[in-house]
Each structure stands twice: as structure tokens, then as C-alpha cells.
C-alpha positions in Angstrom: 71.6 -85.4 127.7 70.1 -82.3 129.4 67.9 -81.4 126.4 66.3 -84.7 125.6 62.6 -84.4 126.1 59.5 -85.6 124.3 55.9 -84.6 123.9 52.8 -86.3 122.5 49.4 -84.9 121.7 46.8 -87.6 122.3 44.1 -88.7 124.7 45.0 -91.7 126.7 42.9 -93.5 129.2 44.0 -94.6 132.6 45.0 -98.1 131.4 47.8 -96.4 129.4 49.2 -94.4 132.3 52.6 -95.5 133.6 52.7 -98.6 135.7 55.4 -98.2 138.3 57.8 -100.9 139.4 56.8 -101.1 143.0 54.2 -99.9 145.5 53.1 -96.4 144.5 53.1 -93.4 146.8 51.6 -90.0 146.0 52.2 -86.5 147.2 50.1 -83.5 146.3 51.7 -80.0 145.6 51.0 -77.3 148.1 48.6 -75.5 145.7 46.7 -78.7 144.9 47.5 -78.5 141.2 49.9 -81.5 140.8 49.9 -85.1 142.1 53.4 -86.8 142.1 53.4 -90.6 141.7 56.6 -92.4 142.7 57.8 -95.7 144.1 60.8 -96.7 146.3 61.3 -100.1 144.7 62.5 -101.4 141.4 63.8 -99.7 138.3 61.5 -96.6 138.8 62.9 -95.8 142.3 64.4 -92.4 142.1 68.1 -92.0 142.5 69.6 -90.2 145.5 68.6 -90.1 149.1 65.6 -88.9 151.1 65.0 -85.4 152.5 64.5 -84.8 156.2 60.7 -85.2 155.7 61.2 -88.8 154.4 60.3 -87.9 150.7 62.9 -88.7 148.1 65.0 -85.6 147.2 64.1 -86.1 143.5 60.3 -85.6 144.4 61.2 -82.3 146.1 63.1 -81.2 143.0 60.2 -82.1 140.7 57.8 -80.1 143.1 60.2 -77.1 143.1 60.4 -77.1 139.3 56.6 -77.3 138.9 56.0 -74.5 141.5 58.5 -72.2 140.0 57.3 -72.8 136.4 53.6 -72.3 137.3 54.4 -69.1 139.1 56.6 -67.7 136.3 54.3 -68.7 133.5 51.3 -67.1 135.2 53.3 -63.9 135.5 54.3 -63.9 131.9 50.7 -64.1 130.7 50.4 -67.6 129.5 47.0 -69.4 129.5 46.3 -71.0 132.9 46.8 -74.7 133.4 43.7 -76.9 133.8 43.3 -80.3 135.4 42.4 -83.5 133.6 39.0 -85.3 133.7 39.9 -87.4 136.7 42.0 -89.9 134.9 44.8 -91.1 137.1 42.8 -90.8 140.4 41.9 -87.0 140.5 41.6 -84.0 138.3 45.0 -82.8 139.2 47.9 -82.8 136.8 49.6 -86.1 137.3 53.4 -86.4 137.3 55.1 -89.9 137.3 58.7 -90.3 138.4 59.8 -93.3 136.3 62.8 -94.9 134.6 62.6 -93.8 131.0 64.9 -93.4 128.1 64.5 -89.6 128.0 64.7 -86.8 130.5 60.9 -86.4 130.4 57.7 -86.6 128.5 54.6 -84.6 128.4 51.3 -86.0 127.0 48.3 -83.9 126.2 44.9 -85.4 127.5 41.5 -83.9 127.6 41.0 -81.5 130.4 38.3 -79.5 132.3 38.6 -76.7 129.8 40.6 -77.6 126.6 43.6 -79.8 126.9 45.4 -80.8 130.1 48.4 -83.1 130.4 50.3 -85.7 132.3 54.1 -85.8 132.7 56.8 -88.3 133.2 60.2 -87.3 134.7 63.2 -89.6 134.7 64.0 -90.5 138.4 67.6 -91.3 137.4 68.4 -87.6 136.9 69.1 -87.3 140.6 69.6 -84.0 142.5 72.9 -82.9 141.2 72.5 -79.2 140.6 69.1 -78.2 139.3 68.8 -80.6 136.4 65.6 -82.4 137.7 64.0 -79.1 138.6 64.8 -77.7 135.1 63.3 -80.9 133.3 60.1 -80.6 135.4 59.8 -77.0 134.3 60.5 -77.9 130.7 57.7 -80.6 130.6 55.3 -78.2 132.4 55.8 -75.7 129.7 54.7 -78.4 127.2 51.5 -78.6 129.2 51.1 -74.8 128.8 51.6 -75.1 125.1 48.9 -77.7 124.9 46.5 -75.0 126.2 46.9 -73.5 122.7 46.6 -76.7 120.8 49.4 -78.3 118.9 51.8 -77.3 116.1 55.0 -78.5 114.6 57.5 -80.2 117.1 60.2 -77.6 116.6 58.0 -74.8 117.9 57.1 -76.8 121.0 60.7 -77.6 121.8 61.8 -74.1 121.1 59.2 -72.7 123.6 59.9 -75.3 126.3 63.7 -75.1 126.1 63.5 -71.3 126.1 61.4 -71.4 129.3 63.7 -74.1 130.9 66.9 -72.1 130.6 65.2 -68.7 131.2 64.0 -69.8 134.7 66.4 -72.4 135.9 70.2 -72.2 135.4 73.3 -73.4 137.2 76.8 -74.2 136.0 75.9 -77.5 134.5 72.9 -76.1 132.7 74.8 -73.1 131.5 77.3 -75.5 129.8 74.4 -77.4 128.2 72.9 -74.1 127.0 76.2 -73.2 125.4 76.2 -76.5 123.5 72.8 -75.6 122.2 73.9 -72.1 121.1 76.8 -73.7 119.2 74.4 -76.2 117.5 72.0 -73.5 116.2 74.6 -70.8 115.4 77.0 -73.2 113.9 74.6 -74.8 111.4 72.6 -72.0 109.7 72.4 -74.2 106.6 69.9 -76.4 108.3 66.1 -75.7 108.0 64.6 -73.7 110.9 62.3 -76.6 111.7 64.9 -79.4 111.4 64.3 -82.0 114.2 67.5 -84.0 114.0 69.5 -84.4 117.2 69.9 -81.3 119.4 69.0 -78.8 116.7 65.2 -79.0 117.6 66.0 -77.9 121.2 68.5 -75.3 120.0 65.5 -73.6 118.3 65.1 -71.8 121.7 67.1 -69.2 120.0 64.3 -68.3 117.6 62.0 -67.9 120.6 64.7 -65.7 122.3 64.7 -63.5 119.2 60.9 -63.3 119.1 60.9 -62.2 122.8 63.7 -59.7 122.6 63.3 -58.0 119.2 61.3 -54.8 119.9 59.8 -56.6 122.9 56.1 -56.3 123.9 54.5 -57.0 127.2 53.9 -60.7 126.6 55.7 -61.5 123.4 55.8 -65.3 123.6 52.1 -65.9 124.9 51.0 -63.5 122.1 53.0 -65.7 119.6 51.2 -68.8 120.9 47.8 -67.1 120.6 48.7 -67.0 116.8 49.5 -70.7 117.1 46.1 -71.3 118.5 44.6 -69.5 115.6 46.5 -71.2 112.9 47.0 -74.7 114.3 49.5 -77.0 112.6 50.6 -74.2 110.2 53.5 -72.8 112.2 54.6 -70.6 109.3 51.3 -69.0 109.1 51.3 -68.4 112.8 54.8 -66.7 112.7 53.8 -64.7 109.7 50.6 -63.3 111.2 52.4 -62.4 114.4 55.4 -60.8 112.6 53.0 -58.7 110.7 51.0 -57.8 113.8 53.9 -57.0 116.0 56.5 -55.5 113.7 54.5 -54.8 110.5 57.0 -57.1 108.7 56.6 -60.0 106.3 57.9 -63.2 107.8 60.9 -63.3 105.4 62.0 -59.8 106.5 61.5 -60.7 110.2 63.6 -63.9 109.8 66.3 -62.0 107.8 66.6 -59.8 111.0 66.8 -63.0 113.0 69.6 -64.3 110.8 71.4 -60.9 111.3 71.0 -61.0 115.0 72.6 -64.5 115.0 75.7 -63.0 113.4 76.1 -60.9 116.5 75.5 -63.6 119.1 77.7 -65.2 121.6 81.4 -64.7 120.7 80.5 -62.0 118.3 78.2 -60.1 120.7 78.3 -56.4 119.8 76.1 -55.4 122.9 73.2 -54.4 120.7 71.2 -57.6 120.1 70.5 -60.6 122.3 70.1 -59.8 126.0 73.0 -61.5 127.8 71.1 -61.6 131.1 68.4 -64.0 129.7 69.7 -67.4 128.6 73.3 -66.1 128.8 75.8 -67.4 126.3 79.2 -68.3 127.9 80.3 -70.2 124.7 83.0 -69.0 122.3 80.7 -69.8 119.3 79.4 -67.9 116.4 77.9 -68.3 112.9 80.3 -69.7 110.2 81.4 -66.8 108.0 83.0 -67.3 104.5 85.7 -64.7 103.8 85.3 -63.2 100.3 88.4 -62.5 98.2 87.4 -62.0 94.6 84.8 -63.0 91.9 81.1 -63.9 92.3 79.7 -65.2 95.5 77.7 -68.4 95.2 75.6 -69.5 98.1 73.6 -72.8 97.9 71.9 -75.1 100.5 70.2 -78.4 100.2 67.6 -77.7 103.1 64.7 -75.3 103.4 63.0 -73.2 104.6 64.7 -70.3 106.3 68.4 -71.2 106.2 71.1 -68.6 106.3 74.6 -68.0 105.0 77.2 -65.3 105.8 80.0 -63.7 103.8 82.5 -61.2 105.2 83.8 -58.6 102.6 86.6 -56.3 103.4 85.9 -52.6 102.9 88.3 -50.3 100.9 86.8 -46.8 101.6 84.2 -47.1 98.9 80.5 -48.0 98.9 79.5 -51.5 97.9 76.7 -52.8 95.7 75.7 -56.5 95.7 73.6 -57.8 92.8 72.1 -61.3 93.6 70.1 -63.6 91.3 68.4 -66.8 92.3 66.4 -68.1 95.1 66.7 -66.2 98.4 67.1 -62.7 99.9 70.3 -60.8 100.8 71.2 -58.1 103.3 74.4 -56.0 103.4 75.5 -55.0 106.9 78.2 -52.5 107.7 80.7 -53.7 110.3 82.3 -51.0 112.4 86.0 -51.1 113.5 85.0 -52.4 117.0 82.8 -55.2 115.5 79.5 -53.5 116.2 76.8 -53.4 113.6 76.3 -50.3 111.5 73.8 -49.5 108.8 72.3 -52.2 106.6 70.7 -52.4 103.2 68.2 -55.1 102.1 68.0 -56.2 98.5 65.4 -54.6 96.2 64.9 -56.6 93.1 68.1 -58.4 93.9 70.3 -55.4 94.6 71.7 -54.3 98.0 73.8 -51.2 98.1 75.5 -49.7 101.1 76.7 -46.1 101.1 78.8 -46.5 104.2 82.5 -46.8 104.1 82.8 -49.4 106.9 86.0 -51.4 107.3 84.0 -54.6 106.7 80.7 -55.6 105.2 78.8 -58.6 106.1 76.5 -60.2 103.5 73.6 -62.1 105.1 71.6 -64.4 102.9 68.3 -66.0 103.8 66.8 -69.0 102.0 62.9 -68.7 101.9 60.6 -71.3 100.3 63.0 -73.3 98.1 66.5 -73.9 99.2 68.9 -71.0 99.2 70.6 -70.7 95.7 72.0 -67.2 95.1 74.8 -66.0 93.0 76.0 -62.4 93.8 78.2 -60.0 92.0 80.1 -57.3 93.9 80.7 -53.7 92.6 82.5 -51.0 94.5 81.7 -47.4 93.9 82.8 -44.0 95.2 80.8 -42.9 98.1 80.9 -39.9 100.4 81.8 -40.7 104.0 78.5 -41.2 105.9 78.0 -41.5 109.6 75.8 -44.6 109.9 72.5 -44.4 111.8 72.7 -47.4 114.1 69.7 -46.6 116.2 67.4 -48.9 114.2 69.9 -51.8 114.4 70.7 -51.8 118.1 67.8 -53.5 119.7 69.1 -55.4 122.8 70.8 -54.8 126.0 74.3 -53.3 126.1 75.4 -55.2 129.2 78.1 -57.8 128.3 78.1 -61.3 129.6 81.1 -62.7 131.5 83.1 -65.9 130.7 84.5 -68.2 133.3 86.7 -71.3 133.8 84.2 -73.9 132.6 84.4 -72.3 129.2 87.6 -74.3 128.7 85.7 -77.6 128.9 83.8 -77.3 125.7 85.1 -77.6 122.0 84.0 -74.1 120.9 84.1 -72.8 117.4 86.6 -70.2 116.3 85.5 -66.6 116.8 84.8 -64.5 113.6 86.9 -61.5 114.7 
């Protein structure tokens, strides 16, 4: 599984470092930052053949991923890596190619200035495509995250998975990324910090939103500076950064995130997620309930920050939605071509939209307690108004392409 990775925040001594299954060889990266430990014998021997220089091809793939990651992370403005305190034979960052039950692990260890790390990469990944390279980069990003301390696991995996697919992509990885899109978009009823199965890695989408909504020069490193300030309290870190960057309470920022997700992948309207960064080739989208008549009841068992979606046909009149219970609601006008029009957020449980769009989309967000809203709909006569979509269209307008491998995946039905 291309997304299975693990991390640990602890200080281990040399006796706890991996013991390889045969004679150990080492190779140092060209910039003297990393030291790769591998063997050619036993279970830990890497799969595949050797390169012309005699090193296993897997070793070269790991070095390539580390070099690419270090270069890109520095350019993005992340805190610099630091070496450890000499554990493992030197103060370089040690990387062990071993036979493990996951793609990779990254462990935080005391460093020369704050926390450093050591990594393990599964030697059985081989050199098909760029999988090994991407895993090395993923684990290296965990090492970058340790420079800010530690927070909830979902935040770590969101950041590392976003970095992995933002910087390394090939057809196999693009398919894996599509599966993750389907996992996160297809289950908005699950809590944002849910760790079960692939959902934790699919949290990359929250970091993609954070990077692309009204982008700043270094949006993700800036977010992790807030993590460094607030430590284990990921909610406080997100809240502080949402207020600083967008002048929004966290619930309003995540209501916008839930709205962006309604216009992702198969329902891309060209005005939200950038299709050039972590492109979505999957025919997936959020599940949308179609309203026919009567009150709308939206309930979830999980919390916090779950979302639900209801599509309401327009009839040429304005629409008022009155909601009572736990959660927030937003009414979004849907234009004929499926693009997002004007929206109205609830005020004291009421959201009204004076735009006669052919379709309205009700987006509900669960906050602290689980989502539990009952909404009444009232139509009213409204003058025809041309919606101002400037404030809603925040991403690139370039559309992504689809291709033959799309047929290999069990994609969800499109909304439109």
C-alpha cells in the first residue's frame, strides 16, 4: 500500500537502531547530510538489481528521494534539517533499508539543534516507477515536521502525504492519489482527525486547501510554525493560523474547506483546487443527498468537523433555510454549468440566498459535538440577481485531464 507509513516521536539510543540481516554497507549522500545503511544478504537485502556503480538500485532511489525532498523543502521555506548527536556512527541523518511491515518509518531523536530523526525504508518496494523515491521523501518530511515538535498524527500524515505527491508523481502514484481523494471526499461524515485505514493519509486534502486558499508565500511552513507554538493542540494551531491568514474563525475556515470539497475531482468547477498540484484523475466526489420535500435532518456520530451535503433544485425563487441543532450551514448557488455562485452562511441558524440559481447546495459542518441539524426550507419571491462569484473562485481555472488508467478504479458516481 503506497500510503502506509509510520512515525514516532521518541529518543532512542544506538542499541535500538535497526540491526540488519547481513554485513552492513554504508553510503553517504553527495551533500553529506544522509548516511544510508543497507545489506546485500538476508531478509533486509533490497529487491531489484544493482546500478552500474555497483550500488543497489533501491539505494539510488532512496538517495534521489532524499535529495529532491531536501531541495524542495528548503525552497518552500521549511525549517532546515539538523543532524543527530552522533548516534548510529555519525551526526548525519541515518536511513536504514530494511524489511519492514510498512513502507517506511521516521523516528524523532535528539539533534544538534532541536530534534533530528532516523528513517527506515522498506527495501522490498523495489524500483518500479518512483515508489521508493516517494516513500523516502515522505519520511523525510516527517523529519522536517519534527523540527517543529509533535502534534496529532493526522496532521503529520497530512503534511507528509501532501509533500510526497506534490513532488513525486508517476502513473502508479497518481492512481494511489486518486484512491486517497476518494477516501476523503467520499466519507465527509468521518472526523477530520480520524486515523482509521487510509483516511489519515487522505488528510493531505486539508493541507492542500490550506496551501491553496488565498495562498501566501509559505503557507504550510507558516502553519507548522503555529504547530510549534501550540504543540499537541492541533485545533488551537489551526485556529490561530486561520485567524492570522484569513481573519476567519476556524469553523468558518473549515466550512469553506467543506465547500471546496464539493467542487473537487469529478465536480471540479475550475475555481477551487489547483489541478496542477496533486492532480485528481479520479471520478469521485462528495456524497450529496437530493432533497425532495419536508425538513432536512443531518446527523453524524463522529466529531469534530464533519460535513454533509444536500442538493436542492431551484424554481426561480429565492431560498431560505432555517436550521436548529448542533452545527453550521451554508447555502451555495449552483450555476447551470455546475460552477459555484454566491453563497450565504447561517446567521442565528438562518441562511437565505437571493439568487435564482437552478440548484442550491446546502453544506453543513459539524463543529464540537457531532453534527445534528434539522433544517426547514422556505422559498420566497426574489428579484433576479447576477451573482458575484469573485469571492468564491479562488483556485486555478486550468482543468485536469483524464486517461486510460482511470478505468482501473471503482470510482464513485459523479454528482452532475
